[in-house]
Coordinates of N, CA and C in Angstrom, one line a residue:
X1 N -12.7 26.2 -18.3 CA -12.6 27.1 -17.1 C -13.8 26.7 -16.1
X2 N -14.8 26.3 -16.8 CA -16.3 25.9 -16.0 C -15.7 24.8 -15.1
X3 N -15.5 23.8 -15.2 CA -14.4 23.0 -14.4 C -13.7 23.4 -13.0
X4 N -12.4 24.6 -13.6 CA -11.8 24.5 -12.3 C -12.9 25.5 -11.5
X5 N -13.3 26.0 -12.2 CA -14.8 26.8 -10.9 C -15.3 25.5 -10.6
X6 N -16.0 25.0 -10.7 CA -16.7 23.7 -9.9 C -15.9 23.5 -8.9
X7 N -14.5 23.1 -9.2 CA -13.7 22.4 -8.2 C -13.5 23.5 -6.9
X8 N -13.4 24.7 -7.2 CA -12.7 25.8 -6.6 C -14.1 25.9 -5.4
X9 N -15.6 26.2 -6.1 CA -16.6 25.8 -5.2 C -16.3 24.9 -4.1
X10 N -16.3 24.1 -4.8 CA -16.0 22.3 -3.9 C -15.3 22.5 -2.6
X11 N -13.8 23.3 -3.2 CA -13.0 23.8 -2.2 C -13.4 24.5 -1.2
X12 N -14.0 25.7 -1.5 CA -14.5 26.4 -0.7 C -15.1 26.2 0.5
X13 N -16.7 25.2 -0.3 CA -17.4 24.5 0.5 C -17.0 23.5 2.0
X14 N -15.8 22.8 1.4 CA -15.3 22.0 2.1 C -14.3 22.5 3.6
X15 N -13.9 23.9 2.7 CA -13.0 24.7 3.6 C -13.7 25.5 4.8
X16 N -15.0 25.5 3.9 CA -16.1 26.4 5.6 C -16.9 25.1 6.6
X17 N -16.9 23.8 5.9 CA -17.5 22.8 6.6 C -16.1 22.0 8.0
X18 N -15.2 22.7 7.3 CA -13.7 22.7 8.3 C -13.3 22.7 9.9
X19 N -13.3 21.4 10.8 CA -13.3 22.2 12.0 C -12.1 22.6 12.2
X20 N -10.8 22.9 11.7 CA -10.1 23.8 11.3 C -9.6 24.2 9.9
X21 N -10.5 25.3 9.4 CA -10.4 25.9 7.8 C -9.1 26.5 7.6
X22 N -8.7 26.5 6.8 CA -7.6 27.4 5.9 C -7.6 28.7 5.5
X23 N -6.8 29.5 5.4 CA -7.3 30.6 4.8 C -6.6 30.5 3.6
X24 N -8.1 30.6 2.4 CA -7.3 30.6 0.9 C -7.0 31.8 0.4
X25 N -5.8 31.7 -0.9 CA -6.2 32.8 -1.9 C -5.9 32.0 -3.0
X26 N -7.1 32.6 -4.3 CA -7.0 32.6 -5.5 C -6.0 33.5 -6.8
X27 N -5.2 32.9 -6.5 CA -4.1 33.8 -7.6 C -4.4 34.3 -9.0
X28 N -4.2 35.1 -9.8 CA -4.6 35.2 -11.2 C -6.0 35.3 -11.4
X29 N -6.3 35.6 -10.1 CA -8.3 35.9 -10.6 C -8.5 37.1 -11.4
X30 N -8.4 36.7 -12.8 CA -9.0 37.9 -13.6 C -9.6 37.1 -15.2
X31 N -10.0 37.8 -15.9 CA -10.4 37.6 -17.2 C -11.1 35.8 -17.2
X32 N -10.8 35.1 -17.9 CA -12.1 33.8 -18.1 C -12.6 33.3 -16.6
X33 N -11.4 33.1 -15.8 CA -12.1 32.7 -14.3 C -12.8 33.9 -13.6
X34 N -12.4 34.7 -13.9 CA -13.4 35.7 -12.6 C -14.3 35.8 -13.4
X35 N -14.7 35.9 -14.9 CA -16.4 36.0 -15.5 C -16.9 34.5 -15.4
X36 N -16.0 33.6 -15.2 CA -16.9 32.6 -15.0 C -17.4 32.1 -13.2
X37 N -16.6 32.9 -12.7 CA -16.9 33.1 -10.9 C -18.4 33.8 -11.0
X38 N -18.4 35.0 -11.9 CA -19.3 36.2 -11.7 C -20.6 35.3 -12.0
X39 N -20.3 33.9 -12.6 CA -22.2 32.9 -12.8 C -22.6 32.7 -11.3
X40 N -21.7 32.8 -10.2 CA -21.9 32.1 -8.8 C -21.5 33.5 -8.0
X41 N -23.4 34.0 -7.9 CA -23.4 35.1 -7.0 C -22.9 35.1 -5.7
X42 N -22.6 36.2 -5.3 CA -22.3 36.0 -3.2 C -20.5 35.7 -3.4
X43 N -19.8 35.3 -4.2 CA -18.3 34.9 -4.5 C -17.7 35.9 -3.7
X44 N -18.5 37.3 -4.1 CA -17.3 38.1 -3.4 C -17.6 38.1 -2.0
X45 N -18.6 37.6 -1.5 CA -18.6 37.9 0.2 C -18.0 36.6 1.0
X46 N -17.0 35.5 -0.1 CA -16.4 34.7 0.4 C -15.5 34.9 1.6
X47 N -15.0 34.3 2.3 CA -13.3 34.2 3.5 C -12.6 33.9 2.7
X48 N -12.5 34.2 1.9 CA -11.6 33.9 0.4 C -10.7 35.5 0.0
X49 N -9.1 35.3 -0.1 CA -8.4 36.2 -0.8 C -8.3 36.0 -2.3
X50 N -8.8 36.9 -3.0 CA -8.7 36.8 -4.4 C -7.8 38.0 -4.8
X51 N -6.7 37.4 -6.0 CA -5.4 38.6 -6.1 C -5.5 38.2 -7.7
X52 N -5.5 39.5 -8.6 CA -5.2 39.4 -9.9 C -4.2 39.1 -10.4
X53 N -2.9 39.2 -9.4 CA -1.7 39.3 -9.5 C -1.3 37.5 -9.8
X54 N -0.4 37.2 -10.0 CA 0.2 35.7 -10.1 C 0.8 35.8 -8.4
X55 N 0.5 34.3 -8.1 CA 1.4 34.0 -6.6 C 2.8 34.4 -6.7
X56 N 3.3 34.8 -7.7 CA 4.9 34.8 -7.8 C 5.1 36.3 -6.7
X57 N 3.9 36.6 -7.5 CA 3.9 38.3 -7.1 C 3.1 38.9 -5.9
X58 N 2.9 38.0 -5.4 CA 2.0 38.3 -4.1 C 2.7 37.9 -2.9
X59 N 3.4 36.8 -3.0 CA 4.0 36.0 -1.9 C 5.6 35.8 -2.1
X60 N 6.1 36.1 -0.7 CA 8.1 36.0 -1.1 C 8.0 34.0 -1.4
X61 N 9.1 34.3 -2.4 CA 9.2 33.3 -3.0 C 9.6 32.3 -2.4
X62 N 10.2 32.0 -1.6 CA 10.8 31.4 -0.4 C 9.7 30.9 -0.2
X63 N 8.7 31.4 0.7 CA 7.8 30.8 1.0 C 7.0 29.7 0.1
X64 N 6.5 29.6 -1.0 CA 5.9 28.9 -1.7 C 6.7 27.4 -2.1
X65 N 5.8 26.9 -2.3 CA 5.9 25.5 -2.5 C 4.8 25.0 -3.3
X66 N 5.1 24.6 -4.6 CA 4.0 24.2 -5.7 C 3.9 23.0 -6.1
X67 N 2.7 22.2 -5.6 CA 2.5 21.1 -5.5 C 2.4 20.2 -7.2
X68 N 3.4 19.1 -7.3 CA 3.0 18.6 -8.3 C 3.6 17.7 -8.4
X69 N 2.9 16.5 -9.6 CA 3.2 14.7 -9.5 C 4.3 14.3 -9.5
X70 N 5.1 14.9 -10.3 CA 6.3 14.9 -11.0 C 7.6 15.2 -10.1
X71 N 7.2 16.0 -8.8 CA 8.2 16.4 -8.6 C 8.8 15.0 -7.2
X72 N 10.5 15.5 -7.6 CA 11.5 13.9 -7.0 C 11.0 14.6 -5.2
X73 N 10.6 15.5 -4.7 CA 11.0 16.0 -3.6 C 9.4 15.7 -2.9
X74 N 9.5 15.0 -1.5 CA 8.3 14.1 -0.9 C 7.9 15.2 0.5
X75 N 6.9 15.6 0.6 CA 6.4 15.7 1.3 C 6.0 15.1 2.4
X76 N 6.4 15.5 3.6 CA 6.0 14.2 4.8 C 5.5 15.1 5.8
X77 N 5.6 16.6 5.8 CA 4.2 17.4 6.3 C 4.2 18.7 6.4
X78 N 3.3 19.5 6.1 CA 3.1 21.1 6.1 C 3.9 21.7 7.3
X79 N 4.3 22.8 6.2 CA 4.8 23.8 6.9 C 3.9 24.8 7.2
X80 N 3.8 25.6 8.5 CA 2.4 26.8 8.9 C 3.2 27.8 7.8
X81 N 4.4 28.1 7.7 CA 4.6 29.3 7.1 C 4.8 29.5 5.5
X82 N 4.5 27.9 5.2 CA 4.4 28.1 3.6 C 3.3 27.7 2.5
X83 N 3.3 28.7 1.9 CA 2.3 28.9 1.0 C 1.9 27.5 -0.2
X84 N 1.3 26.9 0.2 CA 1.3 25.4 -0.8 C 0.1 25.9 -2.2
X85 N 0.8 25.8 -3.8 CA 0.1 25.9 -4.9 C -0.2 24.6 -5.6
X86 N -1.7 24.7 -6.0 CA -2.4 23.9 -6.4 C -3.0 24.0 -7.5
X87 N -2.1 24.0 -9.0 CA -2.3 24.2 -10.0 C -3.9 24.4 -10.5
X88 N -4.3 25.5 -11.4 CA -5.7 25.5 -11.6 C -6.0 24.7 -13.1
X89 N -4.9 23.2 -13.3 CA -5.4 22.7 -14.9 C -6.2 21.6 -14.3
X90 N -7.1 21.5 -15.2 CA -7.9 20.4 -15.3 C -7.6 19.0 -16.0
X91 N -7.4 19.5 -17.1 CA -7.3 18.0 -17.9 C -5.1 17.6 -18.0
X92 N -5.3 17.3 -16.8 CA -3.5 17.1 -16.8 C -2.5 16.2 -17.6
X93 N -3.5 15.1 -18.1 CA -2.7 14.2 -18.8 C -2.3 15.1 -20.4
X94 N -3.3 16.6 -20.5 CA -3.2 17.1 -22.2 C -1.8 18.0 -21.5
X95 N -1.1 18.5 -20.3 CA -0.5 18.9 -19.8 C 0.8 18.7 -19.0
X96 N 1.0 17.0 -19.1 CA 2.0 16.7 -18.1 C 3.2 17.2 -18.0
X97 N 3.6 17.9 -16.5 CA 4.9 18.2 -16.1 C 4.8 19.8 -16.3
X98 N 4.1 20.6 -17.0 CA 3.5 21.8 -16.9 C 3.9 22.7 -15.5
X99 N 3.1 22.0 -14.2 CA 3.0 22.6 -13.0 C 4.9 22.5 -12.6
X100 N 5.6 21.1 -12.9 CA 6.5 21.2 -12.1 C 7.9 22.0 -12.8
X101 N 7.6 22.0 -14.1 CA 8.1 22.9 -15.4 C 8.4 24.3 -15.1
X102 N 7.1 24.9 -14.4 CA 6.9 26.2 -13.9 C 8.0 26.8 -12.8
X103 N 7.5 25.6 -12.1 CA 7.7 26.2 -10.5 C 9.5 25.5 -10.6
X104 N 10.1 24.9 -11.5 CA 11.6 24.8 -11.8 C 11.7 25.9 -12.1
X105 N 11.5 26.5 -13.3 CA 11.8 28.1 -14.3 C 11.4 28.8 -13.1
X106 N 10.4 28.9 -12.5 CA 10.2 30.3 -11.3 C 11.1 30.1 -10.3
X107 N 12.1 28.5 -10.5 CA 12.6 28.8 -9.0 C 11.8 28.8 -7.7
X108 N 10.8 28.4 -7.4 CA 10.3 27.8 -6.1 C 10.3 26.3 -6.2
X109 N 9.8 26.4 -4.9 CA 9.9 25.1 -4.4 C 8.8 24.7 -4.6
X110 N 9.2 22.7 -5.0 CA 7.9 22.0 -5.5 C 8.0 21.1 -4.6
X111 N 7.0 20.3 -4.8 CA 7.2 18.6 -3.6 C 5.3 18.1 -4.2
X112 N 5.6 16.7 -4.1 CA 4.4 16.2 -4.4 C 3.8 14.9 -2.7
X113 N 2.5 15.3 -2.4 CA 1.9 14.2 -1.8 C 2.2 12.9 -1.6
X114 N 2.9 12.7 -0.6 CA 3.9 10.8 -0.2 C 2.5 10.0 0.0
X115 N 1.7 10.3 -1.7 CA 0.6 8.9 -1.8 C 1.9 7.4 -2.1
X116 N 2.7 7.6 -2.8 CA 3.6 6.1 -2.8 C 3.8 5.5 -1.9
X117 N 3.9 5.9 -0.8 CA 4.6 5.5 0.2 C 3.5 4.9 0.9
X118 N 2.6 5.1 0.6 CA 1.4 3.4 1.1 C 0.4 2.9 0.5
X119 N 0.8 3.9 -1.3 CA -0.5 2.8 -1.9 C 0.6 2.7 -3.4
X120 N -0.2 2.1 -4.3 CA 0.4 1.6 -5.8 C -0.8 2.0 -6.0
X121 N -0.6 2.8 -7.7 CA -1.1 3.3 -8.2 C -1.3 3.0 -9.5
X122 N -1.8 3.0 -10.5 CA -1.6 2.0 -11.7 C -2.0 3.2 -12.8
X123 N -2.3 4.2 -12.2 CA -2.2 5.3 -13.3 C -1.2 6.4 -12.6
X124 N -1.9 7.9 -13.2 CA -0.7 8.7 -12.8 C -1.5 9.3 -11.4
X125 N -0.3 9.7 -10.6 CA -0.7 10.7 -9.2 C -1.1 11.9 -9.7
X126 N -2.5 12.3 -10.4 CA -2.6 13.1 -10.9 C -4.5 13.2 -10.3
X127 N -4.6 14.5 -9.5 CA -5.6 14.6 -8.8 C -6.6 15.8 -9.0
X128 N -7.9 16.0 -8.5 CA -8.4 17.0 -8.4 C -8.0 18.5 -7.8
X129 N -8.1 19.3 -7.9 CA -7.8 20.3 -7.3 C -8.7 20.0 -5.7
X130 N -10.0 20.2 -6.0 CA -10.2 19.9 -4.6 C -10.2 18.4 -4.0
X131 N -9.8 17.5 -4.6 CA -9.1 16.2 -4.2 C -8.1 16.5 -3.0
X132 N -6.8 17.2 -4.1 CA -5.8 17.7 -2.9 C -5.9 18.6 -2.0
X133 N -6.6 19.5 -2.0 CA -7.0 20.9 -1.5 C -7.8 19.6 -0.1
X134 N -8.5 18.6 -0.3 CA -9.1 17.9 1.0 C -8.3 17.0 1.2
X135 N -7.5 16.6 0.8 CA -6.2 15.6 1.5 C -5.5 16.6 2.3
X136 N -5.0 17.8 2.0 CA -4.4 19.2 2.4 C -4.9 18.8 4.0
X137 N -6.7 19.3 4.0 CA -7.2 19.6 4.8 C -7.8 18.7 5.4
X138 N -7.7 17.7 5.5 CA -7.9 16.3 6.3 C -6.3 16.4 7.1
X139 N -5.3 16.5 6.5 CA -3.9 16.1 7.4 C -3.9 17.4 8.4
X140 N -4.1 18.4 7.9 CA -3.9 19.7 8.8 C -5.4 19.8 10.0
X141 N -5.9 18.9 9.9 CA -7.3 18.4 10.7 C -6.6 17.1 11.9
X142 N -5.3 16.8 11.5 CA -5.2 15.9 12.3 C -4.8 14.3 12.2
X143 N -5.2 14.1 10.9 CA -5.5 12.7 10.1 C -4.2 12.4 9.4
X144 N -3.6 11.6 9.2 CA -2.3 10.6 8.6 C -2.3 11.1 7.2
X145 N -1.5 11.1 6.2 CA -1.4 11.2 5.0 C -2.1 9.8 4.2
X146 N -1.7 9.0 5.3 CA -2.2 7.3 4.8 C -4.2 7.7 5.2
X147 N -4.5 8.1 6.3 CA -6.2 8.2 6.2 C -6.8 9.4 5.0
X148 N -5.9 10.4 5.1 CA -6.2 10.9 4.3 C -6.4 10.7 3.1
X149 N -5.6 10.2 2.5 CA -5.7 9.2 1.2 C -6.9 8.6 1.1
X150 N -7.0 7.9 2.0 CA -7.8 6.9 2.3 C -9.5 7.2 2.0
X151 N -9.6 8.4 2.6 CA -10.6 8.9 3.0 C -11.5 10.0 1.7
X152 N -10.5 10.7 1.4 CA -10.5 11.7 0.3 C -10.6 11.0 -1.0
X153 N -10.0 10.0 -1.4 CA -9.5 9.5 -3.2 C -10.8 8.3 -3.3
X154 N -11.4 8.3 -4.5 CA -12.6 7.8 -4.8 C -12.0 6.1 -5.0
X155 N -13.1 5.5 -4.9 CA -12.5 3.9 -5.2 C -12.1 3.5 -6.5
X156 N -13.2 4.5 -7.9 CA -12.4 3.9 -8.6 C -10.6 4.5 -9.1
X157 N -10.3 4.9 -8.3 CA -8.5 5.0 -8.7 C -8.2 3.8 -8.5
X158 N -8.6 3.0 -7.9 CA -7.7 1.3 -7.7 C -6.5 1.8 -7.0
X159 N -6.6 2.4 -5.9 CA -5.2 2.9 -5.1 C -5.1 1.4 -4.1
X160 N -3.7 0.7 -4.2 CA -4.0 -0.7 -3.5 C -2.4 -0.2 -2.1
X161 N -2.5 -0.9 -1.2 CA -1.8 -0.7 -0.1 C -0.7 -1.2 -0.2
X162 N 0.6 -0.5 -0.5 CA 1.8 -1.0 -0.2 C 1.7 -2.1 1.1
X163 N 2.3 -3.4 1.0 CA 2.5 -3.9 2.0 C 3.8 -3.3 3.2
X164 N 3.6 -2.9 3.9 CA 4.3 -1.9 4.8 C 4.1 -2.6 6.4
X165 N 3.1 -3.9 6.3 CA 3.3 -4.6 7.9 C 3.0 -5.7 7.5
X166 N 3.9 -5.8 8.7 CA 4.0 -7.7 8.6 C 2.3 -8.2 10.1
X167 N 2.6 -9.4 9.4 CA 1.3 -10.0 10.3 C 1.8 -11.1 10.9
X168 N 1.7 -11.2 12.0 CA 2.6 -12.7 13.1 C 1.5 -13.2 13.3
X169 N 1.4 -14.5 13.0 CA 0.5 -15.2 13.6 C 0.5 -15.6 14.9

């Protein structure tokens, strides 16, 4: 749980350094995550919505859309009116298919990040929470799905460039 707090920080941080921030919430904030929030004083005086409830139960379901690798449905750009979830597991490969598992049985809507569509990947599309949470927030800043990638995902993933243009001499 030390983990997705790290990342959730990360988030945070990155969401108030924002020249246009998001407004988050934290779903299921209760028991191991919220005593491990309570190590990182000032949490509660975040721009942050924290709900004990599960997103099922906070948000019409319609609206939601839960982000994950697995899922066949591509993403090519945010909706303002829908709620995008960003699973809080860490170690995904002890969990694959989990997120998109869920949000099939819940009946919402899933879709994963169109990284294929301009790089090759040689492991799995399987990312940080605040990884995606700043790809999110890089594209809603303005920036290409392709810069955002770009920009956000560390070198060593070996993410290499679909060839996608031709060159004329």
């Amino acid at each position: 749980m030390g983990k997705v707090v790290k990342q959730i920080l990360r988030v945070y941080t990155e969401n108030r350094r924002s020249k246009a921030p998001m407004q988050l919430h934290l779903t299921s904030f209760e028991g191991k995550c919220k005593e491990e929030m309570t190590k990182h004083s000032g949490y509660e005086n975040w721009d942050c919505n924290f709900h004990s409830k599960n997103y099922i139960d906070v948000f019409p379901k319609d609206k939601l859309v839960y982000l994950s690798s697995e899922s066949d449905n591509v993403i090519k750009e945010f909706e303002q009116d829908k709620m995008y979830i960003i699973g809080g597991l860490v170690d995904h490969n002890a969990h694959k298919g989990l997120c998109y598992n869920k949000a099939v049985e819940q009946g919402i809507h899933h879709g994963q990040l169109p990284i294929s569509e301009f790089f090759n990947i040689k492991t799995r599309k399987v990312f940080t929470i605040n990884q995606v949470f700043e790809i999110i927030l890089r594209v809603t800043e303005g920036c290409s799905f392709k810069e955002a990638f770009e920009q956000v995902l560390p070198q060593r993933i070996n993410i290499i460039p679909n060839d996608t243009t031709q060159t004329s001499d």
